[in-house]
Short mmCIF file of C-alpha atoms in Angstrom, two decimals:
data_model
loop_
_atom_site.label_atom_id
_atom_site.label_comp_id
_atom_site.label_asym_id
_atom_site.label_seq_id
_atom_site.Cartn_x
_atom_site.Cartn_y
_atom_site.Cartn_z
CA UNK A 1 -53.74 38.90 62.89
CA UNK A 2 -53.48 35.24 64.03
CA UNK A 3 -54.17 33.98 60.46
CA UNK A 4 -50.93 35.96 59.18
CA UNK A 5 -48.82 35.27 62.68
CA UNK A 6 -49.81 31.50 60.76
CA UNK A 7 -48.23 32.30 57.35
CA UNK A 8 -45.51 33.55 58.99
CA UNK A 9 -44.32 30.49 60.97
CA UNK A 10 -45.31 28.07 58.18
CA UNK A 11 -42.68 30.22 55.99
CA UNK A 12 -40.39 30.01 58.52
CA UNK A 13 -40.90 25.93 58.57
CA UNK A 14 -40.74 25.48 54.78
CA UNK A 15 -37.66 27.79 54.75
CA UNK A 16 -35.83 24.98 57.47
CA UNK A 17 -36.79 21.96 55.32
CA UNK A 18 -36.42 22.85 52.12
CA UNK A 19 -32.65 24.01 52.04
CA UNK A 20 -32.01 20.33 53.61
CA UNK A 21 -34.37 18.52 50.98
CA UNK A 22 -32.40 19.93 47.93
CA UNK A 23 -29.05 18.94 49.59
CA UNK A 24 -30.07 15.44 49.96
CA UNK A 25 -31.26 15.75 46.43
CA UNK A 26 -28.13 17.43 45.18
CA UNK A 27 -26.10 14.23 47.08
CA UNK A 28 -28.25 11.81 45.38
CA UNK A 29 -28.29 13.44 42.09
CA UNK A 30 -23.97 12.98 42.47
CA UNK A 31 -24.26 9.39 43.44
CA UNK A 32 -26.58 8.90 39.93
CA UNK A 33 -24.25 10.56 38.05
CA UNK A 34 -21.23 8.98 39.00
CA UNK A 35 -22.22 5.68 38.04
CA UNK A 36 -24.21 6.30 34.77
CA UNK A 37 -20.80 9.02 33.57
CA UNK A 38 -18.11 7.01 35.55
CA UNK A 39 -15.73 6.81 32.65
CA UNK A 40 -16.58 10.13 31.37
CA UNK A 41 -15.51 11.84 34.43
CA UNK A 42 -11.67 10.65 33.33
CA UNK A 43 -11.37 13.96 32.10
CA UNK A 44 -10.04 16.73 35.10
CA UNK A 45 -11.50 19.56 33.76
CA UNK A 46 -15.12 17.87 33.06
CA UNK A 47 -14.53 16.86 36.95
CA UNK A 48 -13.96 19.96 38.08
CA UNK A 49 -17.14 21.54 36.55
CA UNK A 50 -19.42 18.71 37.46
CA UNK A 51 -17.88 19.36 41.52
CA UNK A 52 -18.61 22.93 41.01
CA UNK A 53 -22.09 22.42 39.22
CA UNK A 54 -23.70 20.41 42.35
CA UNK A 55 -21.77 22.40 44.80
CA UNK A 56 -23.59 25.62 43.70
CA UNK A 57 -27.20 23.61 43.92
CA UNK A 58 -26.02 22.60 47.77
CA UNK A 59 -24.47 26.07 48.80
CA UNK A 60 -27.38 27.81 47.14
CA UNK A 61 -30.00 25.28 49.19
CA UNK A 62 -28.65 27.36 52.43
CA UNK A 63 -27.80 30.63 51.76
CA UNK A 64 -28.08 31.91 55.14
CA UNK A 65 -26.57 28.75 56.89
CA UNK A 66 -22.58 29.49 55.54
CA UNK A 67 -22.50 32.93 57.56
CA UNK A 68 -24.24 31.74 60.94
CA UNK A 69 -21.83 30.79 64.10
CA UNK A 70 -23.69 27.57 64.85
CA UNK A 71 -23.57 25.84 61.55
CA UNK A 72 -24.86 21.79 61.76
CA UNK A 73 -22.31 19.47 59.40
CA UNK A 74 -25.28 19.58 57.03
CA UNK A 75 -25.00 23.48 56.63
CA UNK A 76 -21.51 22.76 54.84
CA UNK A 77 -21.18 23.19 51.26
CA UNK A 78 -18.94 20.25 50.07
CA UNK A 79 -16.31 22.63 47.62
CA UNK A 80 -15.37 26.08 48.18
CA UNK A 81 -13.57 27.78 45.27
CA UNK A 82 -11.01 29.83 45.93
CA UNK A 83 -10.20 32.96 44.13
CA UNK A 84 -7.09 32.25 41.87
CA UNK A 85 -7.19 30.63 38.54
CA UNK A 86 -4.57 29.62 36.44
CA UNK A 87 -4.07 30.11 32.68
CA UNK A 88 -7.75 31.72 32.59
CA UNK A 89 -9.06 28.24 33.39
CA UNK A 90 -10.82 27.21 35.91
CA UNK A 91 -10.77 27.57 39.52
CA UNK A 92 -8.64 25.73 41.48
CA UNK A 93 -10.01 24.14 45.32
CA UNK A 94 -9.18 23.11 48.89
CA UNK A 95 -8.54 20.17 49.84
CA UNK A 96 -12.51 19.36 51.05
CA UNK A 97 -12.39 18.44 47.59
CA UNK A 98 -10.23 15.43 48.22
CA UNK A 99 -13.52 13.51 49.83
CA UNK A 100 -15.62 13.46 46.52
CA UNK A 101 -12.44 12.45 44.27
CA UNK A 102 -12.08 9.66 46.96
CA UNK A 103 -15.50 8.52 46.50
CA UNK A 104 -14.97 8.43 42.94
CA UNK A 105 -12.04 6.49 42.58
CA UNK A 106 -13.79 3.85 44.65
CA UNK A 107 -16.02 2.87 41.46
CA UNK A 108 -13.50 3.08 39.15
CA UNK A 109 -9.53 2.11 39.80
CA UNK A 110 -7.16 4.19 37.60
CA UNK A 111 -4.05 2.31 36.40
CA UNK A 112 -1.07 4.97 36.33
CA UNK A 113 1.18 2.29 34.21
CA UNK A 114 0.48 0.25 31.15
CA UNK A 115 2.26 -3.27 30.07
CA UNK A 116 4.95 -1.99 28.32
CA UNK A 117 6.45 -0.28 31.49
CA UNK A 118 5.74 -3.39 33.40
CA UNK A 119 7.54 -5.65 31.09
CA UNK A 120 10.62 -3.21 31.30
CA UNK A 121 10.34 -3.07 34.77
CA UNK A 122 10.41 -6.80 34.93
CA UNK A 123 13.34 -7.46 32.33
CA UNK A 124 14.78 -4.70 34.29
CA UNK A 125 15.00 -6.43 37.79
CA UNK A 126 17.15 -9.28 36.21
CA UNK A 127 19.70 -7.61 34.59
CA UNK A 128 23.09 -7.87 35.01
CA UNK A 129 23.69 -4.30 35.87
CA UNK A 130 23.35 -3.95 39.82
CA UNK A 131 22.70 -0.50 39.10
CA UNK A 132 19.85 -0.35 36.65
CA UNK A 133 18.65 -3.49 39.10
CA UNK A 134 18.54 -0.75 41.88
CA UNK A 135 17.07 1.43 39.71
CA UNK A 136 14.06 -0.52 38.49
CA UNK A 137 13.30 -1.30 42.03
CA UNK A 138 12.95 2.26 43.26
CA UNK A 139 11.13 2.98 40.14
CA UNK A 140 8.54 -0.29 40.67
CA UNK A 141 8.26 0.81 44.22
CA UNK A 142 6.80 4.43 42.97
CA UNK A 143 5.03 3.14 40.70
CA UNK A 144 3.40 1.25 43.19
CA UNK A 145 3.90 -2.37 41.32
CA UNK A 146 3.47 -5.23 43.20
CA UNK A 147 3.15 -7.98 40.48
CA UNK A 148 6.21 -10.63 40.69
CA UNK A 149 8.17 -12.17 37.17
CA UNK A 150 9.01 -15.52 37.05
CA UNK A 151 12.54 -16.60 36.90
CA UNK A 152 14.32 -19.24 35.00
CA UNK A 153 14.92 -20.51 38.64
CA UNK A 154 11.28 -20.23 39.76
CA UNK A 155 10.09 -22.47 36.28
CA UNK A 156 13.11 -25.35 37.81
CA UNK A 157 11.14 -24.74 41.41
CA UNK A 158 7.62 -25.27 39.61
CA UNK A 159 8.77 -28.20 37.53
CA UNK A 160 10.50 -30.08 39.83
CA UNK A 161 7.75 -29.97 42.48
CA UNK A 162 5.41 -30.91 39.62
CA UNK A 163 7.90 -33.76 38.96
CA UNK A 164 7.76 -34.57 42.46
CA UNK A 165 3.72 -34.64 42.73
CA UNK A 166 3.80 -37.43 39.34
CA UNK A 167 6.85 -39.36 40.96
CA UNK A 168 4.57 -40.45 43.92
CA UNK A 169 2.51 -42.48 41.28
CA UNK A 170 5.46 -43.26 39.24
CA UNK A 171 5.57 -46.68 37.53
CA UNK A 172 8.50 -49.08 39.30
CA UNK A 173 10.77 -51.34 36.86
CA UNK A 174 9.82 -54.22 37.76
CA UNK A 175 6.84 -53.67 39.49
CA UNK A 176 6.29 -55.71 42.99
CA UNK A 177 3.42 -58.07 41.51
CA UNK A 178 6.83 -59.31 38.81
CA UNK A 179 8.56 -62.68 39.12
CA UNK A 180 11.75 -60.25 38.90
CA UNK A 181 13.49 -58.65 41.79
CA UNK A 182 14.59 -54.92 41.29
CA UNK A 183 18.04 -54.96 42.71
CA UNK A 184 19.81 -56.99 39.61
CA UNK A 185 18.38 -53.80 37.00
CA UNK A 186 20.65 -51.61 35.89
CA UNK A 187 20.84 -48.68 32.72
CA UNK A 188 23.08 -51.05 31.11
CA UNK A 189 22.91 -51.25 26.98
CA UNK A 190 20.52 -54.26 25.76
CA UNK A 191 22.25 -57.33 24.42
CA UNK A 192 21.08 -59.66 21.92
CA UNK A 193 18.14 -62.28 22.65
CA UNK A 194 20.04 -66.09 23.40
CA UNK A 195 20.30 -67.68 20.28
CA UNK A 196 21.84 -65.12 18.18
CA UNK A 197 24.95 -65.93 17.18
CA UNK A 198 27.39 -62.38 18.35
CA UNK A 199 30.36 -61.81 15.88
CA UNK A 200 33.51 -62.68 18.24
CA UNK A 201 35.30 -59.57 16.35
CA UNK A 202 33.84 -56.03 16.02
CA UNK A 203 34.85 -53.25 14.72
CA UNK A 204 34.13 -50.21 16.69
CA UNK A 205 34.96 -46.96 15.68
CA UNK A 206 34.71 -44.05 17.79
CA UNK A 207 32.01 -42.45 15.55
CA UNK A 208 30.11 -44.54 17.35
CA UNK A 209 30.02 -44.50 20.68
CA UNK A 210 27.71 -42.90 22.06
CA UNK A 211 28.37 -39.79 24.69
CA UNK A 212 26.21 -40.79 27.98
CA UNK A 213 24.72 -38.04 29.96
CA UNK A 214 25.99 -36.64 33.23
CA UNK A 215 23.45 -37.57 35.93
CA UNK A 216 22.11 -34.04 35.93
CA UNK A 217 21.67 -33.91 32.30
CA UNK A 218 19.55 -36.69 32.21
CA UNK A 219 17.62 -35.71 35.75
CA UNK A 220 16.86 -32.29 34.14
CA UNK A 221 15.99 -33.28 30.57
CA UNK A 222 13.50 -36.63 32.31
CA UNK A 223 12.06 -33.98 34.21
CA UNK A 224 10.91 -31.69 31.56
CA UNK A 225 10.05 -33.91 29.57
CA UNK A 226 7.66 -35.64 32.35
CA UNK A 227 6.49 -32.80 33.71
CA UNK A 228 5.01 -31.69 30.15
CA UNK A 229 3.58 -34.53 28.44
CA UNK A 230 2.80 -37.36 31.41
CA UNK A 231 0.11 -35.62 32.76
CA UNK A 232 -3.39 -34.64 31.28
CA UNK A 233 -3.20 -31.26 33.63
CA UNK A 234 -0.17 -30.35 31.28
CA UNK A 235 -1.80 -31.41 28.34
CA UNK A 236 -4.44 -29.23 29.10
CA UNK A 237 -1.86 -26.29 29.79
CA UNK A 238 0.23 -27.19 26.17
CA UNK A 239 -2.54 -28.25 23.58
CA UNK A 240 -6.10 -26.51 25.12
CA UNK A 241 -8.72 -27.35 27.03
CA UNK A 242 -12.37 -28.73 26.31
CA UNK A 243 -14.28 -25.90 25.03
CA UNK A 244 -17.73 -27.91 25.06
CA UNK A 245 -17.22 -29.82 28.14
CA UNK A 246 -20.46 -31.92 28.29
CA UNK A 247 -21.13 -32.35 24.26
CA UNK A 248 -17.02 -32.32 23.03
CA UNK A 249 -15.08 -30.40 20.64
CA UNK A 250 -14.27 -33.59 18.33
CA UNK A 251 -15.67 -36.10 16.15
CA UNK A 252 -14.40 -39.89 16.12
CA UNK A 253 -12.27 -39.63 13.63
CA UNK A 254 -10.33 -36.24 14.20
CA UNK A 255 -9.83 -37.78 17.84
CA UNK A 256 -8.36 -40.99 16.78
CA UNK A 257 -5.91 -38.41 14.88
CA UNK A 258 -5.13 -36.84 18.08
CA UNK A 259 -5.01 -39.81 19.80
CA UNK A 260 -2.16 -40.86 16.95
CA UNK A 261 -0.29 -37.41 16.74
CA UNK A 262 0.39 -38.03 20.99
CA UNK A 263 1.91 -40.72 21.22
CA UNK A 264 5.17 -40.58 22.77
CA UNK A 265 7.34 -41.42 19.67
CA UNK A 266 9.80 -38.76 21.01
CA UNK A 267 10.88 -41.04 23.69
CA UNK A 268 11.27 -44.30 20.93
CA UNK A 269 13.86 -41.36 19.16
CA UNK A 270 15.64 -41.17 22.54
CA UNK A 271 16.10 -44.83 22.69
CA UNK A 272 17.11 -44.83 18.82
CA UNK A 273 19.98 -41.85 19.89
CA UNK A 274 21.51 -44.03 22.47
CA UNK A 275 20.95 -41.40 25.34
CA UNK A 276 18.68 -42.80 27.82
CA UNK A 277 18.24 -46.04 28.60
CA UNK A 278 14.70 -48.56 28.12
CA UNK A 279 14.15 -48.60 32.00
CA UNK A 280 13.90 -44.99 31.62
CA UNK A 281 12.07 -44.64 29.10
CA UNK A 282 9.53 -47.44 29.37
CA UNK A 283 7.50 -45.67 32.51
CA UNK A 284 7.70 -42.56 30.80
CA UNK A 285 5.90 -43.96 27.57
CA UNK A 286 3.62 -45.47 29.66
CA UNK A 287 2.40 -42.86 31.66
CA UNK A 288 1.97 -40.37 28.31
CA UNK A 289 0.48 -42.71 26.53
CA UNK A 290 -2.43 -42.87 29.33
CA UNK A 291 -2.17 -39.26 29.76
CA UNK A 292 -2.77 -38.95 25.62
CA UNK A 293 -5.82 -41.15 25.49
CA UNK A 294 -7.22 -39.45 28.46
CA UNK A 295 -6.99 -36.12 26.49
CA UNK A 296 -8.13 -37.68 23.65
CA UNK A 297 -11.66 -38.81 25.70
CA UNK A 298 -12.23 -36.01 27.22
CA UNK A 299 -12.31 -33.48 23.68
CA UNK A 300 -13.86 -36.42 21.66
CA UNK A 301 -17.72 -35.91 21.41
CA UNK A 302 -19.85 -37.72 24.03
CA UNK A 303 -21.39 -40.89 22.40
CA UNK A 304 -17.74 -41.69 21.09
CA UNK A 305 -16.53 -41.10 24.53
CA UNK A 306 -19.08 -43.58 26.21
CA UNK A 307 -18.65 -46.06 23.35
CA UNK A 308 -14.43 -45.91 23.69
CA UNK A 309 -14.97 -46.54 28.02
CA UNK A 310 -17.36 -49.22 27.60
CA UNK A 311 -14.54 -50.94 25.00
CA UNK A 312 -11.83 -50.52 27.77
CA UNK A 313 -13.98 -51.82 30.13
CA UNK A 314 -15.00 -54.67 28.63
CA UNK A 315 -11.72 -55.84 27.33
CA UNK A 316 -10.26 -55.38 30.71
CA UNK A 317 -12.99 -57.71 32.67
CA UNK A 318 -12.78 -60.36 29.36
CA UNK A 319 -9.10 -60.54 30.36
CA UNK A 320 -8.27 -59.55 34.02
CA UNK A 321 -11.77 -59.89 35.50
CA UNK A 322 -12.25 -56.65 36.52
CA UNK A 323 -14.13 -53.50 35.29
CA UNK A 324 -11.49 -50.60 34.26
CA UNK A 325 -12.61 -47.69 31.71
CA UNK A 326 -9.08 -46.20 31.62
CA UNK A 327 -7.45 -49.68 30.47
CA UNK A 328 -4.78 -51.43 32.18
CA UNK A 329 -2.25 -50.97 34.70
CA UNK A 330 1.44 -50.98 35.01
CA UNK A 331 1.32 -53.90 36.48
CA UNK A 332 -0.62 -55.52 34.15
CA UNK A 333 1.00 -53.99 31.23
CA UNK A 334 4.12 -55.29 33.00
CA UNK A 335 3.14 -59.04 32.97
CA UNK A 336 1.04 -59.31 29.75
CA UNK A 337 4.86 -58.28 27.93
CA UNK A 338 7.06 -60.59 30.93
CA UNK A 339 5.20 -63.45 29.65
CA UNK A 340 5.54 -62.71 26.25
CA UNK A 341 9.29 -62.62 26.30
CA UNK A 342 9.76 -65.26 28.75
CA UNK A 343 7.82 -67.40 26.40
CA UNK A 344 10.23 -66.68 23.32
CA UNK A 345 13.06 -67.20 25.51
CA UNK A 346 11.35 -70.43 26.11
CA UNK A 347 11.12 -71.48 22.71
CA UNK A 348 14.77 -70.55 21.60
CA UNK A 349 16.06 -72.36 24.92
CA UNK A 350 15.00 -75.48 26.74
CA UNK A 351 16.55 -74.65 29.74
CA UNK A 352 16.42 -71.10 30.53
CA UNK A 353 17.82 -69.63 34.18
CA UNK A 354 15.79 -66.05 35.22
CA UNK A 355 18.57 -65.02 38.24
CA UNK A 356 21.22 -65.04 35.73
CA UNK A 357 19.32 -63.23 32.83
CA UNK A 358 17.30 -61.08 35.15
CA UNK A 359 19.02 -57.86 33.44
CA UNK A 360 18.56 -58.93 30.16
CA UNK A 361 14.90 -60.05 30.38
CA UNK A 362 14.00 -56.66 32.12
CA UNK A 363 15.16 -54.56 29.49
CA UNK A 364 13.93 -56.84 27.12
CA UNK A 365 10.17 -56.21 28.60
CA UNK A 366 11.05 -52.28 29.06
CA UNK A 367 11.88 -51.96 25.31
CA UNK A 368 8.78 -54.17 24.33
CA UNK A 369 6.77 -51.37 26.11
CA UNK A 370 8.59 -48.65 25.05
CA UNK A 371 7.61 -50.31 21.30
CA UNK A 372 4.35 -50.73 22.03
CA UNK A 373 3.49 -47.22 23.60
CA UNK A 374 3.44 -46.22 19.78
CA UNK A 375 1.78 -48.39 18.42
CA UNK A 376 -2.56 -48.54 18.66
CA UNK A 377 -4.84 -50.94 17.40
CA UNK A 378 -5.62 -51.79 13.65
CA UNK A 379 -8.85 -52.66 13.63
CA UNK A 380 -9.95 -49.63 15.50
CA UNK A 381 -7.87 -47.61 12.96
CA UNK A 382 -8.94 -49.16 10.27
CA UNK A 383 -12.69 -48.89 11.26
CA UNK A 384 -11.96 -44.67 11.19
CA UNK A 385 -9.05 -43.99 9.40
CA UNK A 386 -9.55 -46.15 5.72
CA UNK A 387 -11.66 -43.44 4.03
CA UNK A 388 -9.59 -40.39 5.43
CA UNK A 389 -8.34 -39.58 1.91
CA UNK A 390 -11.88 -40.12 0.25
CA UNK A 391 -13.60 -37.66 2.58
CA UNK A 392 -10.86 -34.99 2.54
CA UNK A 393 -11.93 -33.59 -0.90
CA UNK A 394 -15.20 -33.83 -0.08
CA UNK A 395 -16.97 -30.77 1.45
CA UNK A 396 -16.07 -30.11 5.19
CA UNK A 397 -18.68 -28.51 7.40
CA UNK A 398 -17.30 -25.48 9.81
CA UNK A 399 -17.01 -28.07 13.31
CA UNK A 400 -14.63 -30.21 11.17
CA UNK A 401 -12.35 -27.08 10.22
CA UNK A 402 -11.82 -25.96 13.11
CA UNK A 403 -10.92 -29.50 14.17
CA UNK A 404 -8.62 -29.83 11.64
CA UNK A 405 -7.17 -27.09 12.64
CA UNK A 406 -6.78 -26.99 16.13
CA UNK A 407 -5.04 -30.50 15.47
CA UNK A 408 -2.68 -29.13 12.78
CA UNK A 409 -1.94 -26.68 15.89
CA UNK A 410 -1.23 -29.74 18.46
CA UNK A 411 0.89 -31.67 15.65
CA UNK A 412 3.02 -28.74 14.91
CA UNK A 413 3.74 -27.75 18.59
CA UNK A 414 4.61 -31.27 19.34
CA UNK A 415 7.10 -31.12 16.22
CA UNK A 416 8.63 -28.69 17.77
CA UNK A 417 9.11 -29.69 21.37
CA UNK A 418 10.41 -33.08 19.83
CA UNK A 419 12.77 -31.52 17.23
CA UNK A 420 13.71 -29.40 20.08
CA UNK A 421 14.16 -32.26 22.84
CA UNK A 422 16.19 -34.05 20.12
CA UNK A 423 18.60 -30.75 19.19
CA UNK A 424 18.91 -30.58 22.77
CA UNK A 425 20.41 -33.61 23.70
CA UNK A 426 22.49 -33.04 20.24
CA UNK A 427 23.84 -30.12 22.08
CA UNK A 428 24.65 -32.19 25.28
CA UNK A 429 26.51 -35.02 23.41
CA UNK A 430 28.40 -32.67 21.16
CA UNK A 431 29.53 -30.09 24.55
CA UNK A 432 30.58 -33.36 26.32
CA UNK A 433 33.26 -34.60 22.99
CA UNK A 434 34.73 -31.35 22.46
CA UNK A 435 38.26 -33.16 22.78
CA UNK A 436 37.80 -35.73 20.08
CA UNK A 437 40.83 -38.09 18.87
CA UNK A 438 41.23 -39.12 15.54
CA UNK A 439 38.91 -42.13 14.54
CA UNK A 440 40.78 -45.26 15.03
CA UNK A 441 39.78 -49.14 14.22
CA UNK A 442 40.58 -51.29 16.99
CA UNK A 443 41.56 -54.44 15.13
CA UNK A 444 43.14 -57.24 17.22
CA UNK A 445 44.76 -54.91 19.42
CA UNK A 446 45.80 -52.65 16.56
CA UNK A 447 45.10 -49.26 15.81
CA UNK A 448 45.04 -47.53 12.38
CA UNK A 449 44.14 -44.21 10.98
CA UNK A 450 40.35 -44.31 9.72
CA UNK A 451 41.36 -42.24 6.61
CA UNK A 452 43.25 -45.73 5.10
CA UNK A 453 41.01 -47.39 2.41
CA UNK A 454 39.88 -50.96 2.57
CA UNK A 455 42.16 -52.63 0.39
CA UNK A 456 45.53 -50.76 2.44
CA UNK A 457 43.14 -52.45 5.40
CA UNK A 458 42.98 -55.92 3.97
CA UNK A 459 46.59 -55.64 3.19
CA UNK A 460 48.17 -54.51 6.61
CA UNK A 461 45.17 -57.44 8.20
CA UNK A 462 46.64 -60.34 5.98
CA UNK A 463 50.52 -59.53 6.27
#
């Protein structure tokens, strides 16, 4: 009697812990699931039978739990079905449901929009229709889209606080450490060196003057053009950044071809226009020249990178007396060239007087820098450049085509933002001489019709 009073109660025992053992299970066995089949589980329907499938293995743990008055929140089954279906399919549930889809989108984040709509949805909020404006906003706000477009306002914002950063460190024309004081400089045109004789009559036709910029022009088109090539963070941004950053991406030679292809020869074609001035220009070839040879060392292998600081720093103590690896400064770029053409002036003149040719000796040393901003050492190029053509049909290992090309790359987007600086300013000069005359000579006072020939000229001159 006692022995099956025994069997009894030990029933009764296992019957209590079982039903909760194989709803733990049935919970863990979900968790598994759901993060080996995440992505499968996309699919509603294969949802909806994987819900039902472990929600039959915890209501059938405890049967006798679901009818009882004092159920425990473990006696709960996690879906119950209700009786209508839909198309056949199947069934549809309450919303206790809502819990495990929760806990499954916590894995895995569904996107309910794909680029396309976002890029309509961004052309969309700057159109010109305040309607479809109004529109795209309620539809972005559904959508629940939170990601901001850039304006052609924000890109001004950007570049002019980018400007603003590279303007604390911006060169001064002169600099203090100059013999010249920088309240006599002005933009004005460069005359000829003393002892050039100047023709006391010339012809000017109207052909060619040149049309100056407005003062916003030429603010807006320095700043772009500063804020893309005088820094090596731009640089970076434009032409790529070091993809081996310890070992390099190239060889001597293919970086003294980068080295060549950045040089700021756009700015000498500005000069060569007539738009901007040498005191412009002159800080801005400075600072992208350093800001080219910088990018230049940092892609170029590593023994040609040590080997090209060690140069710079010896050259700088042979002639400054100090140690520099990134060569010299403004200032002493500045005086190396102010004693250069004070010296030629010298040599033309006995006597020469710096207040009164202040002007002309500071543009003088602003277009010697300008010059020599493009121009890099023969001996070095000679050293890696003479046998270009003999190695070219030669066979070329994979690092050295991709080299090549990444620099054909470079060279061709730099064409472009040249060609297109250049058509730019075209665009400025030809908008601002709409109104042309006709082209007249002025000749002693006179004016004639530029369609005359030279001999009706020398006639109507020597009446």
């Amino acid at each position: 009697m006692h022995r099956r009073e025994k069997e009894i109660k030990g029933h009764h025992r296992r019957s209590k812990t079982k039903p909760s053992n194989t709803l733990i299970k049935a919970h863990v066995l979900s968790v598994l699931f759901l993060f080996c089949f995440g992505p499968v589980t996309e699919n509603p329907s294969f949802s909806y039978v994987f819900v039902s499938a472990f929600s039959s293995i915890s209501v059938q743990a405890h049967p006798s739990h679901s009818a009882s008055n004092n159920s425990s929140p473990h006696k709960t089954a996690l879906v119950q079905p209700t009786d209508n279906c839909e198309d056949g399919g199947l069934p549809r549930f309450r919303p206790s449901t809502a819990r495990f889809m929760k806990s499954r989108n916590i894995f895995q984040k569904r996107e309910h929009y794909n680029e396309a709509l976002l890029n309509r949805i961004i052309s969309g909020r700057t159109s010109q229709c305040p309607l479809w404006r109004k529109r795209t906003k309620r539809a972005a706000a559904t959508l629940g889209i939170q990601r901001n477009h850039r304006t052609d306002k924000d890109y001004r914002d950007e570049q002019e606080n980018l400007y603003k950063e590279i303007l604390t460190n911006r060169p001064s024309v002169p600099p203090p450490t100059s013999t010249l004081s920088a309240t006599a400089t002005t933009s004005s045109p460069i005359s000829e060196p003393i002892g050039k004789a100047i023709p006391k009559l010339e012809i000017v036709t109207f052909s060619k003057r040149k049309q100056k910029l407005t003062q916003k022009q030429h603010d807006e088109a320095k700043l772009e053009w500063a804020a893309k090539y005088t820094s090596i963070h731009t640089l970076r941004q434009n032409f790529g950044r070091n993809r081996n950053k310890l070992w390099g991406d190239f060889d001597v030679k293919t970086t003294r071809k980068l080295y060549h292809t950045l040089l700021p020869r756009a700015l000498l074609g500005l000069y060569e226009v007539g738009l901007w001035s040498p005191k412009d220009l002159a800080p801005l070839a400075f600072e992208a020249r350093v800001a080219a040879k910088k990018y230049a060392r940092e892609r170029c292998i590593l023994p040609g990178r040590v080997a090209a600081m060690v140069y710079d720093g010896f050259r700088s103590w042979r002639q400054w007396g100090q140690w520099s690896a990134s060569g010299m400064s403004w200032e002493q770029v500045w005086d190396k060239y102010e004693s250069q053409i004070l010296e030629e002036y010298m040599e033309e003149n006995t006597h020469v007087d710096i207040d009164e040719l202040q002007e002309e000796i500071t543009a003088q040393i602003c277009l010697r820098i300008l010059e020599r901003s493009c121009i890099t050492n023969e001996a070095v190029d000679k050293m890696f450049l003479e046998d270009e053509f003999s190695t070219s049909e030669g066979k070329v290992n994979k690092r050295r085509r991709n080299a090549n090309r990444d620099l054909l790359k470079i060279k061709s987007k730099l064409d472009k933002d040249m060609q297109d600086l250049l058509e730019a300013n075209k665009a400025i000069e030809n908008a601002s001489s709409k109104n042309r005359f006709p082209f007249y000579l002025n000749i002693l006072g006179g004016s004639f019709e530029q369609n005359l020939s030279i001999q009706d000229l020398w006639q109507i001159s020597t009446r």
